[in-house]
PDB file of C-alpha atoms in Angstrom:
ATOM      1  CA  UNK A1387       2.088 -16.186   6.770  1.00 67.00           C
ATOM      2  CA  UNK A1388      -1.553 -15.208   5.568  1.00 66.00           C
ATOM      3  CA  UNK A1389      -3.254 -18.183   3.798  1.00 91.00           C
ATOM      4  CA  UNK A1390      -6.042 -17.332   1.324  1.00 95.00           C
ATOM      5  CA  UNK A1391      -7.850 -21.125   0.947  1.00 96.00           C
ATOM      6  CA  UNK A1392      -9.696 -21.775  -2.403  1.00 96.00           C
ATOM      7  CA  UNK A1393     -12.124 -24.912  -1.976  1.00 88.00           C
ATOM      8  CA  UNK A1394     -11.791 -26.122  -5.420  1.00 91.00           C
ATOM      9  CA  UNK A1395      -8.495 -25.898  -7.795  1.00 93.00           C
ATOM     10  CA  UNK A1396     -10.617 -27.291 -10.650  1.00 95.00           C
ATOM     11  CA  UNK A1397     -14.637 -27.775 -11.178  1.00 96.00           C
ATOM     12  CA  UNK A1398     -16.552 -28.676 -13.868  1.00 97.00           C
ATOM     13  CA  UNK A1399     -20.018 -27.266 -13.940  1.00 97.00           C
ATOM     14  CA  UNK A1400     -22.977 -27.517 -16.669  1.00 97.00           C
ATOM     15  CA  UNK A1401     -24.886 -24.456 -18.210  1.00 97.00           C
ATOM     16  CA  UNK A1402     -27.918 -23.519 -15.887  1.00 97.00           C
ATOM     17  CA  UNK A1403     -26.358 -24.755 -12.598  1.00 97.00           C
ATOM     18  CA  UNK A1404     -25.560 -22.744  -9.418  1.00 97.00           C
ATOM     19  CA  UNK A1405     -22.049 -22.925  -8.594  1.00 97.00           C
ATOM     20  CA  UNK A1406     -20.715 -22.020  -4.870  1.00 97.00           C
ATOM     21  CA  UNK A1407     -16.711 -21.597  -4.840  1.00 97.00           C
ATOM     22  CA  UNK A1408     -15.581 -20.422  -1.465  1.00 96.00           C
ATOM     23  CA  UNK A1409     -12.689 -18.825  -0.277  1.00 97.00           C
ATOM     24  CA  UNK A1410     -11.589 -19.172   3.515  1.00 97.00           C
ATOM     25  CA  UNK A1411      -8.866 -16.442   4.956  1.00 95.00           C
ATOM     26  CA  UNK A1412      -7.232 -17.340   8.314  1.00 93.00           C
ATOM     27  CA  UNK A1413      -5.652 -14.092   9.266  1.00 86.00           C
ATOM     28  CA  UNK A1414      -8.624 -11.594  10.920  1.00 89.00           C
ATOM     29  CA  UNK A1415      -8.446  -9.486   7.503  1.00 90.00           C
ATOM     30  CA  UNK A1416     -11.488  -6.983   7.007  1.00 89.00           C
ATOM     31  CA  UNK A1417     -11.339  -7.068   3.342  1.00 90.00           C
ATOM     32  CA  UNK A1418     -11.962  -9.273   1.044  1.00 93.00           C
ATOM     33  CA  UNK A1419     -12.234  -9.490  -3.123  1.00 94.00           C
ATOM     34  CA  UNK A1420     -13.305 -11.919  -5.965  1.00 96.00           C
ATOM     35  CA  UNK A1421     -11.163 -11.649  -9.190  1.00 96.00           C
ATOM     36  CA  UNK A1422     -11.437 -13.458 -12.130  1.00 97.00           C
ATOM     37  CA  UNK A1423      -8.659 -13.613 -14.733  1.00 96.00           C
ATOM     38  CA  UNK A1424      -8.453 -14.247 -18.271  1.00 95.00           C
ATOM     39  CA  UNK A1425      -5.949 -13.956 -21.365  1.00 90.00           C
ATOM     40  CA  UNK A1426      -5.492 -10.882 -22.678  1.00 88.00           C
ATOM     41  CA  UNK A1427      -7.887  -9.777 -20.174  1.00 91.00           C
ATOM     42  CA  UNK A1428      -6.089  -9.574 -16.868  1.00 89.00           C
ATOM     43  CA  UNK A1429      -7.801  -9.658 -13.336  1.00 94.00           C
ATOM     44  CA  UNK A1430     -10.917  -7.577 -13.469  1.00 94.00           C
ATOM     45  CA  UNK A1431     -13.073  -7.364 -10.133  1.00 92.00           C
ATOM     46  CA  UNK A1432     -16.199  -9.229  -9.481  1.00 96.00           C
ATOM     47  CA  UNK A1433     -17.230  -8.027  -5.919  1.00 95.00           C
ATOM     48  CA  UNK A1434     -15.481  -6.928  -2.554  1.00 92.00           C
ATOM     49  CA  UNK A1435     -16.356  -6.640   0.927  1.00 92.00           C
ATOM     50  CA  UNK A1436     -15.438  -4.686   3.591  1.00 88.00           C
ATOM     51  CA  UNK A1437     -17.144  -6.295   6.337  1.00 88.00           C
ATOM     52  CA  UNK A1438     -19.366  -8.922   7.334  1.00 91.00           C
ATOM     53  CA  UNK A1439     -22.533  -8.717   5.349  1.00 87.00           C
ATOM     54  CA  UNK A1440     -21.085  -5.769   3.425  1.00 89.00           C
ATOM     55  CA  UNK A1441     -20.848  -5.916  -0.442  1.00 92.00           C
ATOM     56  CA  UNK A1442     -19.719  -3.768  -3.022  1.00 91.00           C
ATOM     57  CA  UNK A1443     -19.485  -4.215  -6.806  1.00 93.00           C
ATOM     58  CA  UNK A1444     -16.604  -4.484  -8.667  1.00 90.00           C
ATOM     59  CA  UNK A1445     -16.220  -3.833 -12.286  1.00 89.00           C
ATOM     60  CA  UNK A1446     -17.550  -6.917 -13.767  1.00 95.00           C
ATOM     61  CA  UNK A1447     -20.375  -7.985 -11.117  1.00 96.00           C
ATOM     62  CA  UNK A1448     -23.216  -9.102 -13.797  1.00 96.00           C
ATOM     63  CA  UNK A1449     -24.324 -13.051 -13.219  1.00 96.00           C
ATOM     64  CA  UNK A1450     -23.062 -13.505  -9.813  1.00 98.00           C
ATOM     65  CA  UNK A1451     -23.529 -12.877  -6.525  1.00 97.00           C
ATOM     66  CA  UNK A1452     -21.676 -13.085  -2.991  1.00 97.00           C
ATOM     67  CA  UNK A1453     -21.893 -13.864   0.936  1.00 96.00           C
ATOM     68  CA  UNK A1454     -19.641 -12.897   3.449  1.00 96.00           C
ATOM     69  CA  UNK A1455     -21.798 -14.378   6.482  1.00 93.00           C
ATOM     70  CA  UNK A1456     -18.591 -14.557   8.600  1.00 95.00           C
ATOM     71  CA  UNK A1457     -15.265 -12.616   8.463  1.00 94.00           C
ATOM     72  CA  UNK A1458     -13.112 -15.623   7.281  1.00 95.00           C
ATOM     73  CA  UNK A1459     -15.404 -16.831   4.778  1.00 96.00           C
ATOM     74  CA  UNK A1460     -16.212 -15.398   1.174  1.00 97.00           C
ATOM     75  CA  UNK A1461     -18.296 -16.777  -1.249  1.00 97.00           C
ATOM     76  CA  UNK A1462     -19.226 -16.373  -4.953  1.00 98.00           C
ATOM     77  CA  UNK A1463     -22.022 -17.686  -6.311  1.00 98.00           C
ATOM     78  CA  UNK A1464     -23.198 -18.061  -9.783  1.00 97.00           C
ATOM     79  CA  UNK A1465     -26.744 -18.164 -10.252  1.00 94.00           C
ATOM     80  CA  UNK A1466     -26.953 -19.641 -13.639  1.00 97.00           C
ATOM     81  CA  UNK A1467     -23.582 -20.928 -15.080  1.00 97.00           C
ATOM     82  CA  UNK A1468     -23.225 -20.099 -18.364  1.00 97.00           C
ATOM     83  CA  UNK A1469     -20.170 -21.076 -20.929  1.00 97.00           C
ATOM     84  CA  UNK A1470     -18.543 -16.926 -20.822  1.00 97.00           C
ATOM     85  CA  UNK A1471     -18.048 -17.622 -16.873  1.00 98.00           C
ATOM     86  CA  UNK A1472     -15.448 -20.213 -17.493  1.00 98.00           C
ATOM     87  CA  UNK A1473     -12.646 -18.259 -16.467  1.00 97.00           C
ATOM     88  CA  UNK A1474      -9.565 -18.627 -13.790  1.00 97.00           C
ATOM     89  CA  UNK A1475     -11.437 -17.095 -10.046  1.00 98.00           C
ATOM     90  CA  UNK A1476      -8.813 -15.943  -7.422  1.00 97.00           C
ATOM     91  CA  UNK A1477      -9.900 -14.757  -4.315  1.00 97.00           C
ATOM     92  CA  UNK A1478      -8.078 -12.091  -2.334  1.00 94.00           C
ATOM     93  CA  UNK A1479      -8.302 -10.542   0.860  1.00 93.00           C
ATOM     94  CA  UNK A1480      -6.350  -7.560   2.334  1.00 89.00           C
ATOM     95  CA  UNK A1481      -5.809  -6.513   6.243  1.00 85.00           C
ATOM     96  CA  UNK A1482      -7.645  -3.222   6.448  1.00 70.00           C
ATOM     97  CA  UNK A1483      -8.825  -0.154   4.484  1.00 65.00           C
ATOM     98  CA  UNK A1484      -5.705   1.525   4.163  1.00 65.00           C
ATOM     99  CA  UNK A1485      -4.774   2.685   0.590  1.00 57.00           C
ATOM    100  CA  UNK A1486      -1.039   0.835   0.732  1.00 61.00           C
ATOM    101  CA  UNK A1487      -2.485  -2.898   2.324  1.00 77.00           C
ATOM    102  CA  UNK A1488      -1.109  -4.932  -0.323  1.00 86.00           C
ATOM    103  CA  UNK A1489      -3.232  -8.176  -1.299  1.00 90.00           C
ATOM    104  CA  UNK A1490      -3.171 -11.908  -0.451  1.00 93.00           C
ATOM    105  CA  UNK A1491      -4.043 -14.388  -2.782  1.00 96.00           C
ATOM    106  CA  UNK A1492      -5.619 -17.881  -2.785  1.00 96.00           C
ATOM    107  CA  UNK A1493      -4.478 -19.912  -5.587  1.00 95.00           C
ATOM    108  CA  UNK A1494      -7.714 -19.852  -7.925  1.00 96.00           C
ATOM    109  CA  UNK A1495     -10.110 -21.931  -8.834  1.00 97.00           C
ATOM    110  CA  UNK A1496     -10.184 -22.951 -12.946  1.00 96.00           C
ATOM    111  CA  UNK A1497     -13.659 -23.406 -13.835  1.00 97.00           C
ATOM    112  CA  UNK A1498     -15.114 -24.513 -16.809  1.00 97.00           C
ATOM    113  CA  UNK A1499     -18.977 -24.268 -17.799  1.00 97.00           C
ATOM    114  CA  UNK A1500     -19.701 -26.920 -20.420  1.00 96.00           C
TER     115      UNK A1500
ATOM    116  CA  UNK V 381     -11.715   4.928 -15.735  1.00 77.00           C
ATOM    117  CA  UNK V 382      -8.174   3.737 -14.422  1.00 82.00           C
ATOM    118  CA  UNK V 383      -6.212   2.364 -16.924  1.00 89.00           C
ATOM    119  CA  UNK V 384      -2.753   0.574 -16.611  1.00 95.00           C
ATOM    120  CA  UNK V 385      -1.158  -0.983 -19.669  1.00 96.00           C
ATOM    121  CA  UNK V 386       1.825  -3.108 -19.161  1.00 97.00           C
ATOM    122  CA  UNK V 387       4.749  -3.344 -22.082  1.00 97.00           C
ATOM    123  CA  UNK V 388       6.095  -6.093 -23.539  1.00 97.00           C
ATOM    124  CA  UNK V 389       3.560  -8.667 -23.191  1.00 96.00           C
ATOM    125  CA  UNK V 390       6.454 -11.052 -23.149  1.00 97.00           C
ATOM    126  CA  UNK V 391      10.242 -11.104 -22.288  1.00 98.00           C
ATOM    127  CA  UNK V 392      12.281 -13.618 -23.183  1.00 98.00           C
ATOM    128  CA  UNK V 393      15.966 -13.035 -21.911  1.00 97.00           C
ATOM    129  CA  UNK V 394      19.357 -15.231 -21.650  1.00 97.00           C
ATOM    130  CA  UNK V 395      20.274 -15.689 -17.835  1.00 97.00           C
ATOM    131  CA  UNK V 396      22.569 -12.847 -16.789  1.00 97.00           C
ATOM    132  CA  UNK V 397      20.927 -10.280 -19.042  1.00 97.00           C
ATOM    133  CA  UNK V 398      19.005  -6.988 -17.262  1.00 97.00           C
ATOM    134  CA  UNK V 399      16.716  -5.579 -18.860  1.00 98.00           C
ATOM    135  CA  UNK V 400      13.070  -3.464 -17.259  1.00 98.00           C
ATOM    136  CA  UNK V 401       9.559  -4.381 -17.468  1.00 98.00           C
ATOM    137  CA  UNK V 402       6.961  -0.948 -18.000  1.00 98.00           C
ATOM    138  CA  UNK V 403       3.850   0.060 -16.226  1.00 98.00           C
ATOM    139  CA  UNK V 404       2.122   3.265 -17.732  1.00 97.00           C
ATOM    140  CA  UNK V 405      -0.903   4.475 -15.555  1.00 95.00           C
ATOM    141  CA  UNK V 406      -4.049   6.540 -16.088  1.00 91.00           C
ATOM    142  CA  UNK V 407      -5.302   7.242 -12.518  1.00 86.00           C
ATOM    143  CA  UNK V 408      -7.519  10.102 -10.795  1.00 82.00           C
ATOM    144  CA  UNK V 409      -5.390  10.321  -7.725  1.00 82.00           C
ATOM    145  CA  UNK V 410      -3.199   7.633  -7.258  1.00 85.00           C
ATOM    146  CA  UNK V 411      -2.371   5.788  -3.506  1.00 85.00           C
ATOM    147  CA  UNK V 412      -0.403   3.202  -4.463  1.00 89.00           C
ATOM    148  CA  UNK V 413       1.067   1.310  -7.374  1.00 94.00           C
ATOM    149  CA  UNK V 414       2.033  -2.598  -6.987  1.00 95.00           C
ATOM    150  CA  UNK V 415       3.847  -5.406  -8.369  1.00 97.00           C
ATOM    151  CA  UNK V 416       2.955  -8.410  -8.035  1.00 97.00           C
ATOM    152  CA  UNK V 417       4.563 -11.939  -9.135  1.00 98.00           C
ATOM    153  CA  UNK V 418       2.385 -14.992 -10.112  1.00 97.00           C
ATOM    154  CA  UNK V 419       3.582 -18.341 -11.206  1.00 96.00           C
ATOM    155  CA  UNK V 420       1.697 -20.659 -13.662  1.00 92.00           C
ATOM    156  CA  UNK V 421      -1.055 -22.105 -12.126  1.00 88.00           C
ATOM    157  CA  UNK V 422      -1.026 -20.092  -8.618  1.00 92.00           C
ATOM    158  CA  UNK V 423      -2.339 -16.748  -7.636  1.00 95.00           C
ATOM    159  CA  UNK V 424      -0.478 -13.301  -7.407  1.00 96.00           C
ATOM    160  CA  UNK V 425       2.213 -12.948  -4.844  1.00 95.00           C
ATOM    161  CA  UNK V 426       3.322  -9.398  -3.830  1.00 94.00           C
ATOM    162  CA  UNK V 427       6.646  -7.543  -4.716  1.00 96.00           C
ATOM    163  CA  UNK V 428       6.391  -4.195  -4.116  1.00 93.00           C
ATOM    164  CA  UNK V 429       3.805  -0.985  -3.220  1.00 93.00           C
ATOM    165  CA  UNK V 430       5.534   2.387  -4.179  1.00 94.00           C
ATOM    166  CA  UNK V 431       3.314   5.851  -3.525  1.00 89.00           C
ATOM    167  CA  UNK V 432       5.014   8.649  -4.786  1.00 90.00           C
ATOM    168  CA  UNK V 433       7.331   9.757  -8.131  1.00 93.00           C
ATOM    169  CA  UNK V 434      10.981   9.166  -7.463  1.00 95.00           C
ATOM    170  CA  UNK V 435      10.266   6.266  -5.116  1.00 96.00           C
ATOM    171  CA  UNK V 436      12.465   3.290  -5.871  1.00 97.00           C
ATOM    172  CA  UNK V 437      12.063  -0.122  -3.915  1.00 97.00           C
ATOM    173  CA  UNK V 438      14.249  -3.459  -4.722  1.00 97.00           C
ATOM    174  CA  UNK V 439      14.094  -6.766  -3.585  1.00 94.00           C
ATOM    175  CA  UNK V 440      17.021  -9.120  -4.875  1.00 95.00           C
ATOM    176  CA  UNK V 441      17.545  -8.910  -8.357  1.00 96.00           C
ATOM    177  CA  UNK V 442      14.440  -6.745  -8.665  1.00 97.00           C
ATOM    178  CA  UNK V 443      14.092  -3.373  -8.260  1.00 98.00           C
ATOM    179  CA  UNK V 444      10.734  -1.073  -8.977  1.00 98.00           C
ATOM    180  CA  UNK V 445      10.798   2.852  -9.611  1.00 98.00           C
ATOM    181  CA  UNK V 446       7.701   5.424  -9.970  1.00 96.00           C
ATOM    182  CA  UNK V 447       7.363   8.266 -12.040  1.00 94.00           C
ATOM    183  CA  UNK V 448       3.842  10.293 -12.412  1.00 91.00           C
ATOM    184  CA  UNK V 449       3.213   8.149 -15.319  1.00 93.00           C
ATOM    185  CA  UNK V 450       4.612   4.818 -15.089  1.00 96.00           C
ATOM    186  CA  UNK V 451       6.636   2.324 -13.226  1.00 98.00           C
ATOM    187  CA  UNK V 452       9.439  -0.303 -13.751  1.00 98.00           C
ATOM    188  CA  UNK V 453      10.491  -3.033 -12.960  1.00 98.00           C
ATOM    189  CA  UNK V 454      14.167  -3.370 -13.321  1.00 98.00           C
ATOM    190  CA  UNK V 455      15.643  -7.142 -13.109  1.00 97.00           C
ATOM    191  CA  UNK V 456      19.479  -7.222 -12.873  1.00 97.00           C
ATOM    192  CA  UNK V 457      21.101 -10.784 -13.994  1.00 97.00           C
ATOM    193  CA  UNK V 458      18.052 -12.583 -13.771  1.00 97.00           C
ATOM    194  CA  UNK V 459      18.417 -16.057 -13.176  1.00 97.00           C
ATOM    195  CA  UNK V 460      15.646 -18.697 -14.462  1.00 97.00           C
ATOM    196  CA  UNK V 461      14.004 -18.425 -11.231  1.00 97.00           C
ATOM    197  CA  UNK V 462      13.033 -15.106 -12.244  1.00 97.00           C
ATOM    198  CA  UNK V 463      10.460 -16.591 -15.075  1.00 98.00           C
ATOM    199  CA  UNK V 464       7.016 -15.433 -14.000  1.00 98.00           C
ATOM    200  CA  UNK V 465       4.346 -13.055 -14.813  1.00 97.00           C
ATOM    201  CA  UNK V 466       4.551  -9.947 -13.136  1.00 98.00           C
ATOM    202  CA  UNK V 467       1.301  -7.823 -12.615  1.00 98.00           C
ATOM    203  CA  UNK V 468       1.107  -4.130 -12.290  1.00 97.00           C
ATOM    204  CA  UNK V 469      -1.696  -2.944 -10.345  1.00 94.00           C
ATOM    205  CA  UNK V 470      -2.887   0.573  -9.264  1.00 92.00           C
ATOM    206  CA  UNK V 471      -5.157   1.668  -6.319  1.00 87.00           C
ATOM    207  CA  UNK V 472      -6.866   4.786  -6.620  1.00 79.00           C
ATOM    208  CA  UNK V 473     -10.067   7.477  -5.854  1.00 66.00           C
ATOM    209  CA  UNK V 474     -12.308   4.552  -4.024  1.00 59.00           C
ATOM    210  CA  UNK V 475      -8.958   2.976  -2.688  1.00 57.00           C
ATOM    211  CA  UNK V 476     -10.363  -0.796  -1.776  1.00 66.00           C
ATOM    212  CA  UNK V 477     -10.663  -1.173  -5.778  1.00 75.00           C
ATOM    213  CA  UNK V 478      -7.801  -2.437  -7.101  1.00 85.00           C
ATOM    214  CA  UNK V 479      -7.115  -2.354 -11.493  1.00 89.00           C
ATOM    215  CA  UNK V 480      -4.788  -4.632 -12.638  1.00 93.00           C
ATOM    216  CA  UNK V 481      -2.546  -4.725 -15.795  1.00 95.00           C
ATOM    217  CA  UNK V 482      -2.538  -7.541 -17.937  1.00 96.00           C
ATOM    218  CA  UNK V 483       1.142  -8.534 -17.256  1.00 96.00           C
ATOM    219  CA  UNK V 484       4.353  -9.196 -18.570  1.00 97.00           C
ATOM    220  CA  UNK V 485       5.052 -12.992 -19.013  1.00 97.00           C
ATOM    221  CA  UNK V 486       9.230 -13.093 -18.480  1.00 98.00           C
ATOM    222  CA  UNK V 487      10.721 -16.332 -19.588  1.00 98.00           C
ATOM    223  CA  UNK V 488      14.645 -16.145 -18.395  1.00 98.00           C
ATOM    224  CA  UNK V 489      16.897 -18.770 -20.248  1.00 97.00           C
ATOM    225  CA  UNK V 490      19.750 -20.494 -18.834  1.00 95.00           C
TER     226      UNK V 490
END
């Protein structure tokens, strides 16, 4: 079975600091996506990528920032927690481009910005 | 701007008793509609990808249809087992994004 590896399941970060969560996929997929979900809300997309060193914006990409540096590894980085980021993150990834590649999910990361 | 809206926001139903869960989509060009399942505390777990109206898929006690509009999610004598969210979620136009509905939280009693 795919596993989608979140580093953290909860963290606790301060307004103003730079977070790093990463998300590790062991199964050769080409795509990869940050989520973040919250009541009422749903997921809404952060960033994908497509490929190593490839980025794309999601819907919501405003105050962060990733890295996909190699094709297992994604990471999202907040440059400057602030208390509306505290959210649920999940990290998904996906085998290839095709339109019917369903998604794989890590279990999330809770984070809250005090 | 994709829109899927998901109906009721939550189910509460005796063990035994069917009932559907709706997903009604606003896509330019749809590729593929999904289900997906997620427990509390754990990410979203796939069910189902349908493409085209009339397509029906099932899986156990679930089983998903597709119109041009929307989607259920039929659950036949659900057991408690079956208490999850289940996420709608639509790919469309640029097909790697993904839009999500907001769920339907089921809560099957025994």
């Amino acid at each position: 079975d795919v596993k989608v590896t979140q580093s953290s399941r909860y963290l606790v970060k301060r307004t103003g600091e730079k977070v790093f969560l990463e998300c590790v996929q062991d199964m050769d997929h080409e795509n990869m996506f940050w989520y973040r979900q919250d009541p009422g809300l749903g997921l809404r997309l952060i960033y994908f990528s497509y490929d190593v060193k490839m980025k794309e914006k999601g819907d919501i990409p405003e105050g962060y920032s990733v890295s996909r540096e190699k094709k297992e590894r994604f990471s999202l980085i907040l440059e400057s927690a602030s208390t509306n980021q505290t959210s649920m993150y999940l990290c998904a990834s996906s085998l290839d481009r095709a339109p019917n590649e369903k998604l794989f999910f890590g279990s999330g990361t809770q984070l809250s910005v005090l | 701007e994709d829109q899927v809206t998901q109906s009721p926001e939550a189910l509460r139903l005796q063990e035994g008793e069917s009932s559907s869960l709706n997903c009604s989509y606003t896509v330019s060009g749809l590729r593929g509609l999904f289900w997906y399942r997620q427990d509390p505390g754990k990410g979203p777990e796939f069910l189902f990808t349908l493409y085209s109206a009339g397509e029906e898929k099932e899986k156990e006690r679930l089983k998903a249809t597709l119109t041009k509009k929307e989607s259920f999610l039929h659950i036949t004598a659900p057991k408690p087992e079956d208490s999850a969210t289940y996420l709608c979620a639509v790919r469309a136009g640029g097909y790697q994004k993904v839009t999500f509905g907001i769920g339907t939280k089921l809560q099957v009693i025994p």
